[in-house]
Tab-separated table of N, CA and C and ligand atoms in Angstrom:
chain	number	residue	atom	x	y	z
A	139	UNK	N	-33.400	-0.595	-2.006
A	139	UNK	CA	-33.760	-1.320	-3.222
A	139	UNK	C	-32.579	-1.315	-4.189
A	140	UNK	N	-32.324	-2.469	-4.803
A	140	UNK	CA	-31.200	-2.568	-5.732
A	140	UNK	C	-31.578	-1.919	-7.060
A	141	UNK	N	-30.778	-0.946	-7.465
A	141	UNK	CA	-31.046	-0.269	-8.726
A	141	UNK	C	-30.070	-0.708	-9.791
A	142	UNK	N	-29.931	0.098	-10.840
A	142	UNK	CA	-29.053	-0.226	-11.952
A	142	UNK	C	-27.587	-0.229	-11.587
A	143	UNK	N	-27.263	0.351	-10.430
A	143	UNK	CA	-25.862	0.417	-10.025
A	143	UNK	C	-25.479	-0.658	-9.022
A	144	UNK	N	-26.341	-1.650	-8.835
A	144	UNK	CA	-26.034	-2.717	-7.876
A	144	UNK	C	-24.748	-3.432	-8.299
A	145	UNK	N	-23.901	-3.715	-7.308
A	145	UNK	CA	-22.619	-4.368	-7.602
A	145	UNK	C	-22.838	-5.880	-7.613
A	146	UNK	N	-22.125	-6.582	-8.494
A	146	UNK	CA	-22.306	-8.034	-8.574
A	146	UNK	C	-21.681	-8.709	-7.354
A	147	UNK	N	-22.124	-9.912	-7.086
A	147	UNK	CA	-21.616	-10.666	-5.938
A	147	UNK	C	-20.119	-10.914	-6.007
A	148	UNK	N	-19.614	-11.281	-7.187
A	148	UNK	CA	-18.162	-11.546	-7.303
A	148	UNK	C	-17.355	-10.271	-7.089
A	149	UNK	N	-17.894	-9.169	-7.614
A	149	UNK	CA	-17.178	-7.885	-7.478
A	149	UNK	C	-17.176	-7.434	-6.015
A	150	UNK	N	-18.316	-7.620	-5.360
A	150	UNK	CA	-18.415	-7.258	-3.941
A	150	UNK	C	-17.398	-8.069	-3.129
A	151	UNK	N	-17.301	-9.370	-3.434
A	151	UNK	CA	-16.367	-10.233	-2.697
A	151	UNK	C	-14.918	-9.824	-2.981
A	152	UNK	N	-14.635	-9.514	-4.241
A	152	UNK	CA	-13.255	-9.185	-4.624
A	152	UNK	C	-12.817	-7.842	-4.028
A	153	UNK	N	-13.712	-6.869	-4.001
A	153	UNK	CA	-13.351	-5.568	-3.422
A	153	UNK	C	-13.215	-5.712	-1.903
A	154	UNK	N	-14.075	-6.518	-1.303
A	154	UNK	CA	-13.934	-6.790	0.135
A	154	UNK	C	-12.563	-7.396	0.432
A	155	UNK	N	-12.142	-8.325	-0.437
A	155	UNK	CA	-10.831	-8.960	-0.255
A	155	UNK	C	-9.704	-7.943	-0.371
A	156	UNK	N	-9.894	-6.972	-1.264
A	156	UNK	CA	-8.866	-5.936	-1.428
A	156	UNK	C	-8.814	-5.024	-0.195
A	157	UNK	N	-9.971	-4.803	0.432
A	157	UNK	CA	-9.981	-4.037	1.688
A	157	UNK	C	-9.084	-4.753	2.699
A	158	UNK	N	-9.240	-6.064	2.765
A	158	UNK	CA	-8.416	-6.857	3.676
A	158	UNK	C	-6.932	-6.750	3.307
A	159	UNK	N	-6.635	-6.816	2.006
A	159	UNK	CA	-5.238	-6.720	1.555
A	159	UNK	C	-4.636	-5.366	1.922
A	160	UNK	N	-5.423	-4.294	1.805
A	160	UNK	CA	-4.919	-2.954	2.159
A	160	UNK	C	-4.668	-2.875	3.666
A	161	UNK	N	-5.548	-3.483	4.448
A	161	UNK	CA	-5.351	-3.483	5.907
A	161	UNK	C	-4.124	-4.316	6.281
A	162	UNK	N	-3.906	-5.410	5.541
A	162	UNK	CA	-2.709	-6.218	5.806
A	162	UNK	C	-1.447	-5.455	5.396
A	163	UNK	N	-1.546	-4.640	4.346
A	163	UNK	CA	-0.432	-3.760	3.972
A	163	UNK	C	-0.140	-2.787	5.108
A	164	UNK	N	-1.209	-2.184	5.633
A	164	UNK	CA	-1.043	-1.238	6.736
A	164	UNK	C	-0.331	-1.921	7.904
A	165	UNK	N	-0.759	-3.134	8.200
A	165	UNK	CA	-0.208	-3.917	9.310
A	165	UNK	C	1.300	-4.156	9.093
A	166	UNK	N	1.664	-4.468	7.843
A	166	UNK	CA	3.078	-4.685	7.512
A	166	UNK	C	3.885	-3.407	7.751
A	167	UNK	N	3.357	-2.276	7.275
A	167	UNK	CA	4.085	-1.006	7.445
A	167	UNK	C	4.174	-0.618	8.918
A	168	UNK	N	3.152	-0.941	9.676
A	168	UNK	CA	3.186	-0.669	11.118
A	168	UNK	C	4.357	-1.417	11.765
A	169	UNK	N	4.477	-2.706	11.397
A	169	UNK	CA	5.539	-3.542	11.966
A	169	UNK	C	6.918	-3.067	11.514
A	170	UNK	N	7.033	-2.718	10.234
A	170	UNK	CA	8.332	-2.267	9.715
A	170	UNK	C	8.722	-0.929	10.343
A	171	UNK	N	7.730	-0.090	10.606
A	171	UNK	CA	7.992	1.198	11.241
A	171	UNK	C	8.577	0.993	12.639
A	172	UNK	N	7.984	0.078	13.379
A	172	UNK	CA	8.495	-0.225	14.727
A	172	UNK	C	9.925	-0.769	14.640
A	173	UNK	N	10.162	-1.629	13.638
A	173	UNK	CA	11.488	-2.228	13.438
A	173	UNK	C	12.551	-1.134	13.249
A	174	UNK	N	12.232	-0.123	12.457
A	174	UNK	CA	13.195	0.957	12.203
A	174	UNK	C	13.322	1.884	13.405
A	175	UNK	N	12.222	2.096	14.094
A	175	UNK	CA	12.250	2.915	15.316
A	175	UNK	C	13.196	2.276	16.339
A	176	UNK	N	13.142	0.962	16.435
A	176	UNK	CA	13.999	0.251	17.393
A	176	UNK	C	15.471	0.336	17.000
A	177	UNK	N	15.729	0.599	15.722
A	177	UNK	CA	17.119	0.796	15.275
A	177	UNK	C	17.520	2.256	15.382
A	178	UNK	N	16.599	3.069	15.895
A	178	UNK	CA	16.811	4.507	16.028
A	178	UNK	C	16.998	5.209	14.677
A	179	UNK	N	16.389	4.623	13.639
A	179	UNK	CA	16.366	5.287	12.331
A	179	UNK	C	14.985	5.938	12.203
A	180	UNK	N	14.864	7.090	12.806
A	180	UNK	CA	13.544	7.707	12.991
A	180	UNK	C	12.943	8.238	11.686
A	181	UNK	N	13.788	8.595	10.740
A	181	UNK	CA	13.283	9.042	9.445
A	181	UNK	C	12.642	7.892	8.677
A	182	UNK	N	13.316	6.740	8.659
A	182	UNK	CA	12.750	5.541	8.036
A	182	UNK	C	11.445	5.172	8.732
A	183	UNK	N	11.451	5.226	10.068
A	183	UNK	CA	10.264	4.874	10.856
A	183	UNK	C	9.101	5.804	10.512
A	184	UNK	N	9.404	7.094	10.402
A	184	UNK	CA	8.384	8.087	10.067
A	184	UNK	C	7.776	7.809	8.685
A	185	UNK	N	8.641	7.555	7.714
A	185	UNK	CA	8.189	7.263	6.352
A	185	UNK	C	7.241	6.057	6.355
A	186	UNK	N	7.620	5.015	7.068
A	186	UNK	CA	6.823	3.780	7.101
A	186	UNK	C	5.516	3.986	7.865
A	187	UNK	N	5.548	4.850	8.861
A	187	UNK	CA	4.337	5.137	9.619
A	187	UNK	C	3.329	5.920	8.761
A	188	UNK	N	3.841	6.837	7.943
A	188	UNK	CA	2.946	7.539	7.008
A	188	UNK	C	2.352	6.550	6.010
A	189	UNK	N	3.160	5.567	5.624
A	189	UNK	CA	2.667	4.566	4.677
A	189	UNK	C	1.565	3.721	5.326
A	190	UNK	N	1.702	3.442	6.605
A	190	UNK	CA	0.634	2.725	7.339
A	190	UNK	C	-0.665	3.517	7.226
A	191	UNK	N	-0.578	4.832	7.411
A	191	UNK	CA	-1.784	5.674	7.322
A	191	UNK	C	-2.358	5.659	5.904
A	192	UNK	N	-1.454	5.685	4.921
A	192	UNK	CA	-1.923	5.660	3.531
A	192	UNK	C	-2.697	4.383	3.237
A	193	UNK	N	-2.182	3.262	3.732
A	193	UNK	CA	-2.857	1.974	3.473
A	193	UNK	C	-4.227	1.931	4.145
A	194	UNK	N	-4.324	2.520	5.339
A	194	UNK	CA	-5.634	2.602	5.999
A	194	UNK	C	-6.596	3.423	5.140
A	195	UNK	N	-6.075	4.506	4.562
A	195	UNK	CA	-6.903	5.353	3.696
A	195	UNK	C	-7.353	4.580	2.446
A	196	UNK	N	-6.464	3.703	1.917
A	196	UNK	CA	-6.845	2.893	0.753
A	196	UNK	C	-8.011	1.964	1.110
A	197	UNK	N	-7.922	1.350	2.291
A	197	UNK	CA	-8.998	0.439	2.735
A	197	UNK	C	-10.315	1.215	2.857
A	198	UNK	N	-10.236	2.404	3.433
A	198	UNK	CA	-11.439	3.233	3.606
A	198	UNK	C	-12.041	3.630	2.268
A	199	UNK	N	-11.165	3.954	1.332
A	199	UNK	CA	-11.626	4.370	0.000
A	199	UNK	C	-12.461	3.256	-0.651
A	200	UNK	N	-11.983	2.016	-0.512
A	200	UNK	CA	-12.696	0.875	-1.086
A	200	UNK	C	-13.998	0.607	-0.329
A	201	UNK	N	-13.927	0.729	1.004
A	201	UNK	CA	-15.141	0.531	1.814
A	201	UNK	C	-16.199	1.579	1.430
A	202	UNK	N	-15.786	2.837	1.338
A	202	UNK	CA	-16.733	3.905	0.998
A	202	UNK	C	-17.344	3.675	-0.384
A	203	UNK	N	-16.521	3.131	-1.279
A	203	UNK	CA	-17.014	2.840	-2.623
A	203	UNK	C	-18.123	1.785	-2.582
A	204	UNK	N	-17.889	0.694	-1.849
A	204	UNK	CA	-18.927	-0.350	-1.752
A	204	UNK	C	-20.182	0.209	-1.097
A	205	UNK	N	-19.999	1.016	-0.070
A	205	UNK	CA	-21.166	1.594	0.621
A	205	UNK	C	-21.941	2.512	-0.313
A	206	UNK	N	-21.183	3.246	-1.139
A	206	UNK	CA	-21.833	4.133	-2.109
A	206	UNK	C	-22.720	3.338	-3.070
A	207	UNK	N	-22.286	2.096	-3.318
A	207	UNK	CA	-23.090	1.246	-4.213
A	207	UNK	C	-24.059	0.369	-3.436
A	208	UNK	N	-24.247	0.710	-2.182
A	208	UNK	CA	-25.244	0.033	-1.346
A	208	UNK	C	-24.913	-1.450	-1.154
A	209	UNK	N	-23.615	-1.770	-1.158
A	209	UNK	CA	-23.193	-3.168	-1.000
A	209	UNK	C	-22.572	-3.362	0.384
A	210	UNK	N	-22.775	-4.540	0.977
A	210	UNK	CA	-22.141	-4.816	2.269
A	210	UNK	C	-20.661	-5.134	2.073
A	211	UNK	N	-19.906	-5.114	3.148
A	211	UNK	CA	-18.488	-5.480	3.089
A	211	UNK	C	-18.323	-6.804	3.842
A	212	UNK	N	-17.535	-7.709	3.259
A	212	UNK	CA	-17.258	-8.982	3.923
A	212	UNK	C	-15.869	-8.897	4.542
A	213	UNK	N	-15.789	-9.070	5.846
A	213	UNK	CA	-14.501	-8.935	6.530
A	213	UNK	C	-13.905	-10.300	6.852
A	214	UNK	N	-12.619	-10.451	6.554
A	214	UNK	CA	-11.906	-11.678	6.925
A	214	UNK	C	-10.865	-11.364	7.989
A	215	UNK	N	-10.278	-12.410	8.553
A	215	UNK	CA	-9.248	-12.226	9.582
A	215	UNK	C	-7.973	-11.679	8.947
A	216	UNK	N	-7.332	-10.764	9.632
A	216	UNK	CA	-6.070	-10.214	9.133
A	216	UNK	C	-4.920	-11.142	9.506
A	217	UNK	N	-4.035	-11.346	8.530
A	217	UNK	CA	-2.829	-12.139	8.813
A	217	UNK	C	-1.762	-11.254	9.442
A	218	UNK	N	-1.041	-11.814	10.373
A	218	UNK	CA	0.059	-11.068	11.005
A	218	UNK	C	1.131	-10.784	9.959
A	219	UNK	N	1.757	-9.619	10.034
A	219	UNK	CA	2.803	-9.303	9.049
A	219	UNK	C	4.010	-10.226	9.202
A	220	UNK	N	4.529	-10.673	8.055
A	220	UNK	CA	5.763	-11.478	8.060
A	220	UNK	C	6.881	-10.564	7.602
A	221	UNK	N	7.743	-10.173	8.521
A	221	UNK	CA	8.848	-9.298	8.120
A	221	UNK	C	10.154	-9.801	8.714
A	222	UNK	N	10.684	-10.850	8.058
A	222	UNK	CA	11.970	-11.399	8.494
A	222	UNK	C	13.085	-10.620	7.813
A	223	UNK	N	13.262	-9.401	8.253
A	223	UNK	CA	14.255	-8.518	7.645
A	223	UNK	C	15.030	-7.825	8.758
A	224	UNK	N	16.207	-7.339	8.403
A	224	UNK	CA	16.995	-6.648	9.419
A	224	UNK	C	17.423	-5.261	8.946
A	225	UNK	N	18.258	-5.214	7.913
A	225	UNK	CA	18.852	-3.940	7.491
A	225	UNK	C	17.819	-3.066	6.764
A	226	UNK	N	18.082	-1.746	6.694
A	226	UNK	CA	17.189	-0.860	5.927
A	226	UNK	C	17.020	-1.342	4.478
A	227	UNK	N	18.094	-1.843	3.867
A	227	UNK	CA	17.987	-2.325	2.483
A	227	UNK	C	17.021	-3.509	2.417
A	228	UNK	N	17.159	-4.442	3.347
A	228	UNK	CA	16.250	-5.595	3.368
A	228	UNK	C	14.802	-5.148	3.574
A	229	UNK	N	14.610	-4.154	4.434
A	229	UNK	CA	13.265	-3.633	4.696
A	229	UNK	C	12.658	-3.081	3.407
A	230	UNK	N	13.439	-2.272	2.680
A	230	UNK	CA	12.858	-1.636	1.489
A	230	UNK	C	12.784	-2.571	0.290
A	231	UNK	N	13.641	-3.597	0.271
A	231	UNK	CA	13.457	-4.636	-0.754
A	231	UNK	C	12.143	-5.375	-0.499
A	232	UNK	N	11.837	-5.594	0.771
A	232	UNK	CA	10.556	-6.225	1.129
A	232	UNK	C	9.380	-5.325	0.740
A	233	UNK	N	9.520	-4.023	1.019
A	233	UNK	CA	8.468	-3.057	0.659
A	233	UNK	C	8.226	-3.091	-0.852
A	234	UNK	N	9.299	-3.096	-1.627
A	234	UNK	CA	9.165	-3.110	-3.092
A	234	UNK	C	8.472	-4.385	-3.572
A	235	UNK	N	8.910	-5.530	-3.055
A	235	UNK	CA	8.265	-6.813	-3.432
A	235	UNK	C	6.793	-6.787	-3.045
A	236	UNK	N	6.522	-6.237	-1.870
A	236	UNK	CA	5.146	-6.172	-1.393
A	236	UNK	C	4.285	-5.314	-2.331
A	237	UNK	N	4.799	-4.150	-2.696
A	237	UNK	CA	4.016	-3.256	-3.572
A	237	UNK	C	3.836	-3.853	-4.959
A	238	UNK	N	4.830	-4.614	-5.434
A	238	UNK	CA	4.675	-5.295	-6.725
A	238	UNK	C	3.534	-6.313	-6.641
A	239	UNK	N	3.424	-6.979	-5.485
A	239	UNK	CA	2.328	-7.930	-5.269
A	239	UNK	C	0.983	-7.195	-5.260
A	240	UNK	N	0.941	-6.051	-4.572
A	240	UNK	CA	-0.309	-5.271	-4.512
A	240	UNK	C	-0.707	-4.808	-5.917
A	241	UNK	N	0.279	-4.414	-6.728
A	241	UNK	CA	-0.015	-4.019	-8.111
A	241	UNK	C	-0.697	-5.167	-8.858
A	242	UNK	N	-0.186	-6.384	-8.657
A	242	UNK	CA	-0.815	-7.546	-9.311
A	242	UNK	C	-2.263	-7.707	-8.852
A	243	UNK	N	-2.497	-7.524	-7.541
A	243	UNK	CA	-3.865	-7.650	-7.010
A	243	UNK	C	-4.797	-6.606	-7.628
A	244	UNK	N	-4.307	-5.367	-7.725
A	244	UNK	CA	-5.123	-4.288	-8.304
A	244	UNK	C	-5.409	-4.583	-9.775
A	245	UNK	N	-4.390	-5.053	-10.490
A	245	UNK	CA	-4.587	-5.377	-11.910
A	245	UNK	C	-5.614	-6.500	-12.086
A	246	UNK	N	-5.557	-7.498	-11.211
A	246	UNK	CA	-6.522	-8.602	-11.280
A	246	UNK	C	-7.939	-8.100	-11.000
A	247	UNK	N	-8.029	-7.182	-10.029
A	247	UNK	CA	-9.335	-6.605	-9.688
A	247	UNK	C	-9.881	-5.812	-10.876
A	248	UNK	N	-8.991	-5.084	-11.528
A	248	UNK	CA	-9.391	-4.300	-12.700
A	248	UNK	C	-9.872	-5.245	-13.821
A	249	UNK	N	-9.125	-6.329	-14.028
A	249	UNK	CA	-9.493	-7.307	-15.062
A	249	UNK	C	-10.868	-7.904	-14.758
A	250	UNK	N	-11.146	-8.127	-13.491
A	250	UNK	CA	-12.452	-8.654	-13.095
A	250	UNK	C	-13.558	-7.642	-13.396
A	251	UNK	N	-13.283	-6.369	-13.092
A	251	UNK	CA	-14.265	-5.310	-13.362
A	251	UNK	C	-14.557	-5.229	-14.863
A	252	UNK	N	-13.527	-5.477	-15.680
A	252	UNK	CA	-13.722	-5.487	-17.138
A	252	UNK	C	-14.579	-6.687	-17.527
A	253	UNK	N	-14.230	-7.865	-16.985
A	253	UNK	CA	-14.977	-9.089	-17.296
A	253	UNK	C	-16.437	-8.968	-16.879
A	254	UNK	N	-16.690	-8.256	-15.800
A	254	UNK	CA	-18.054	-8.079	-15.274
A	254	UNK	C	-18.785	-6.906	-15.939
A	255	UNK	N	-18.121	-6.240	-16.872
A	255	UNK	CA	-18.670	-5.006	-17.474
A	255	UNK	C	-19.091	-4.010	-16.398
A	256	UNK	N	-18.269	-3.929	-15.344
A	256	UNK	CA	-18.559	-3.031	-14.218
A	256	UNK	C	-17.764	-1.736	-14.429
A	257	UNK	N	-18.401	-0.781	-15.099
A	257	UNK	CA	-17.687	0.443	-15.503
A	257	UNK	C	-17.379	1.349	-14.320
A	258	UNK	N	-18.292	1.396	-13.352
A	258	UNK	CA	-18.056	2.239	-12.171
A	258	UNK	C	-16.824	1.751	-11.409
A	259	UNK	N	-16.690	0.429	-11.280
A	259	UNK	CA	-15.521	-0.114	-10.576
A	259	UNK	C	-14.242	0.142	-11.368
A	260	UNK	N	-14.327	0.060	-12.685
A	260	UNK	CA	-13.139	0.357	-13.501
A	260	UNK	C	-12.664	1.783	-13.254
A	261	UNK	N	-13.603	2.719	-13.225
A	261	UNK	CA	-13.252	4.126	-12.996
A	261	UNK	C	-12.627	4.300	-11.612
A	262	UNK	N	-13.246	3.694	-10.609
A	262	UNK	CA	-12.723	3.788	-9.248
A	262	UNK	C	-11.321	3.185	-9.171
A	263	UNK	N	-11.135	2.035	-9.838
A	263	UNK	CA	-9.855	1.326	-9.738
A	263	UNK	C	-8.725	2.022	-10.495
A	264	UNK	N	-9.088	2.899	-11.432
A	264	UNK	CA	-8.028	3.634	-12.138
A	264	UNK	C	-7.173	4.443	-11.162
A	265	UNK	N	-7.803	4.960	-10.110
A	265	UNK	CA	-7.053	5.700	-9.092
A	265	UNK	C	-5.984	4.796	-8.474
A	266	UNK	N	-6.374	3.527	-8.213
A	266	UNK	CA	-5.439	2.583	-7.578
A	266	UNK	C	-4.334	2.164	-8.545
A	267	UNK	N	-4.672	2.061	-9.829
A	267	UNK	CA	-3.660	1.706	-10.839
A	267	UNK	C	-2.562	2.786	-10.834
A	268	UNK	N	-2.973	4.042	-10.823
A	268	UNK	CA	-2.021	5.156	-10.804
A	268	UNK	C	-1.252	5.199	-9.485
A	269	UNK	N	-1.967	4.963	-8.399
A	269	UNK	CA	-1.339	4.964	-7.075
A	269	UNK	C	-0.227	3.915	-7.002
A	270	UNK	N	-0.462	2.737	-7.611
A	270	UNK	CA	0.555	1.686	-7.555
A	270	UNK	C	1.817	2.058	-8.325
A	271	UNK	N	1.686	2.859	-9.363
A	271	UNK	CA	2.881	3.341	-10.070
A	271	UNK	C	3.742	4.129	-9.096
A	272	UNK	N	3.073	4.991	-8.323
A	272	UNK	CA	3.768	5.825	-7.347
A	272	UNK	C	4.378	4.990	-6.223
A	273	UNK	N	3.598	4.021	-5.727
A	273	UNK	CA	4.080	3.206	-4.600
A	273	UNK	C	5.348	2.439	-4.992
A	274	UNK	N	5.330	1.844	-6.188
A	274	UNK	CA	6.513	1.086	-6.614
A	274	UNK	C	7.693	2.022	-6.846
A	275	UNK	N	7.428	3.171	-7.436
A	275	UNK	CA	8.513	4.125	-7.707
A	275	UNK	C	9.153	4.614	-6.398
A	276	UNK	N	8.312	4.948	-5.419
A	276	UNK	CA	8.819	5.402	-4.121
A	276	UNK	C	9.729	4.356	-3.483
A	277	UNK	N	9.253	3.110	-3.474
A	277	UNK	CA	10.025	2.040	-2.836
A	277	UNK	C	11.328	1.796	-3.598
A	278	UNK	N	11.225	1.796	-4.932
A	278	UNK	CA	12.407	1.527	-5.758
A	278	UNK	C	13.468	2.613	-5.562
A	279	UNK	N	13.019	3.864	-5.418
A	279	UNK	CA	13.958	4.969	-5.208
A	279	UNK	C	14.761	4.760	-3.921
A	280	UNK	N	14.082	4.369	-2.861
A	280	UNK	CA	14.797	4.153	-1.596
A	280	UNK	C	15.741	2.955	-1.710
A	281	UNK	N	15.278	1.871	-2.356
A	281	UNK	CA	16.144	0.694	-2.550
A	281	UNK	C	17.413	1.107	-3.300
A	282	UNK	N	17.248	1.885	-4.370
A	282	UNK	CA	18.408	2.269	-5.183
A	282	UNK	C	19.330	3.218	-4.421
A	283	UNK	N	18.752	4.154	-3.667
A	283	UNK	CA	19.573	5.043	-2.835
A	283	UNK	C	20.412	4.228	-1.848
A	284	UNK	N	19.783	3.223	-1.249
A	284	UNK	CA	20.493	2.387	-0.270
A	284	UNK	C	21.595	1.579	-0.950
A	285	UNK	N	21.327	1.118	-2.167
A	285	UNK	CA	22.344	0.322	-2.871
A	285	UNK	C	23.527	1.198	-3.260
A	286	UNK	N	23.252	2.379	-3.793
A	286	UNK	CA	24.321	3.283	-4.208
A	286	UNK	C	25.184	3.713	-3.036
A	287	UNK	N	24.527	3.970	-1.913
A	287	UNK	CA	25.256	4.555	-0.783
A	287	UNK	C	25.885	3.489	0.116
A	288	UNK	N	25.579	2.229	-0.162
A	288	UNK	CA	26.091	1.171	0.696
A	288	UNK	C	25.209	0.942	1.914
A	289	UNK	N	24.267	1.823	2.120
A	289	UNK	CA	23.281	1.618	3.190
A	289	UNK	C	23.849	1.611	4.594
A	290	UNK	N	24.919	2.359	4.815
A	290	UNK	CA	25.514	2.422	6.163
A	290	UNK	C	26.256	3.747	6.327
A	291	UNK	N	26.634	4.022	7.549
A	291	UNK	CA	27.466	5.191	7.820
A	291	UNK	C	26.755	6.503	7.579
A	292	UNK	N	27.538	7.580	7.279
A	292	UNK	CA	26.957	8.916	7.134
A	292	UNK	C	25.877	8.986	6.051
A	293	UNK	N	26.045	8.244	4.949
A	293	UNK	CA	25.050	8.332	3.874
A	293	UNK	C	23.709	7.749	4.321
A	294	UNK	N	23.754	6.768	5.223
A	294	UNK	CA	22.504	6.197	5.743
A	294	UNK	C	21.785	7.242	6.604
A	295	UNK	N	22.557	7.957	7.413
A	295	UNK	CA	21.949	8.998	8.258
A	295	UNK	C	21.366	10.124	7.413
A	296	UNK	N	22.059	10.437	6.319
A	296	UNK	CA	21.567	11.474	5.402
A	296	UNK	C	20.216	11.062	4.804
A	297	UNK	N	20.146	9.796	4.386
A	297	UNK	CA	18.896	9.276	3.817
A	297	UNK	C	17.805	9.248	4.898
A	298	UNK	N	18.186	8.912	6.114
A	298	UNK	CA	17.226	8.910	7.235
A	298	UNK	C	16.637	10.307	7.433
A	299	UNK	N	17.480	11.322	7.332
A	299	UNK	CA	17.002	12.717	7.453
A	299	UNK	C	16.050	13.068	6.317
A	300	UNK	N	16.409	12.572	5.125
A	300	UNK	CA	15.571	12.860	3.943
A	300	UNK	C	14.183	12.235	4.092
A	301	UNK	N	14.143	10.997	4.556
A	301	UNK	CA	12.855	10.305	4.701
A	301	UNK	C	12.027	10.907	5.828
A	302	UNK	N	12.707	11.546	6.783
A	302	UNK	CA	12.011	12.209	7.900
A	302	UNK	C	11.150	13.366	7.398
A	303	UNK	N	11.463	13.862	6.199
A	303	UNK	CA	10.765	15.043	5.670
A	303	UNK	C	9.500	14.688	4.889
A	304	UNK	N	9.211	13.386	4.796
A	304	UNK	CA	8.011	12.992	4.039
A	304	UNK	C	6.756	13.579	4.682
A	305	UNK	N	5.886	14.126	3.837
A	305	UNK	CA	4.612	14.656	4.331
A	305	UNK	C	3.478	13.792	3.747
A	306	UNK	N	2.311	13.788	4.428
A	306	UNK	CA	1.189	12.980	3.914
A	306	UNK	C	0.773	13.457	2.527
A	307	UNK	N	0.352	12.477	1.703
A	307	UNK	CA	-0.188	12.803	0.373
A	307	UNK	C	-1.523	13.517	0.544
A	308	UNK	N	-1.828	14.487	-0.307
A	308	UNK	CA	-3.174	15.073	-0.245
A	308	UNK	C	-4.192	13.971	-0.590
A	309	UNK	N	-5.252	13.874	0.197
A	309	UNK	CA	-6.245	12.811	-0.088
A	309	UNK	C	-7.075	13.245	-1.301
A	310	UNK	N	-7.437	12.247	-2.083
A	310	UNK	CA	-8.175	12.538	-3.319
A	310	UNK	C	-9.536	11.887	-3.272
B	43	FE2	FE1	-2.433	0.379	-0.842
B	44	FE2	FE1	0.940	6.480	-2.073
């Protein structure tokens, strides 16, 4: 039975769409991880593979939220990742642009939750707002490291070793 916490139809559709966007993010990181693995940059590959897992966790978090509110999830077809990139710098510039796009999506979702007076969704989405600060910062740091170091030679291998040390974020 629908109670006072029933989610509106537009909100249900928008959160479902974000689940799809998170899965498409995961798909992109999966592809980029393989791309770096094939270049034998295993630290970069490892970092991107952890990011694939993080994006899957984001999708689950949104799904669990809708289920908690007794709402169904609407699933759409996933688009294949478009990653016409070659060098590590190009890869991380793509990652940064991608995360900036995701930030816009999260902000739009938050604005919708405000327009709908959906306070529970606003609270849930605050986690994603904070997460996007971290995602953009992480990507920007790697882009800047690659720019400073020239993105080749010994400094590239050093950065590859550094990224190999990434550990999964504690789930919240
Ligand atoms: Fe995400
Ligand atoms: Fe993250």
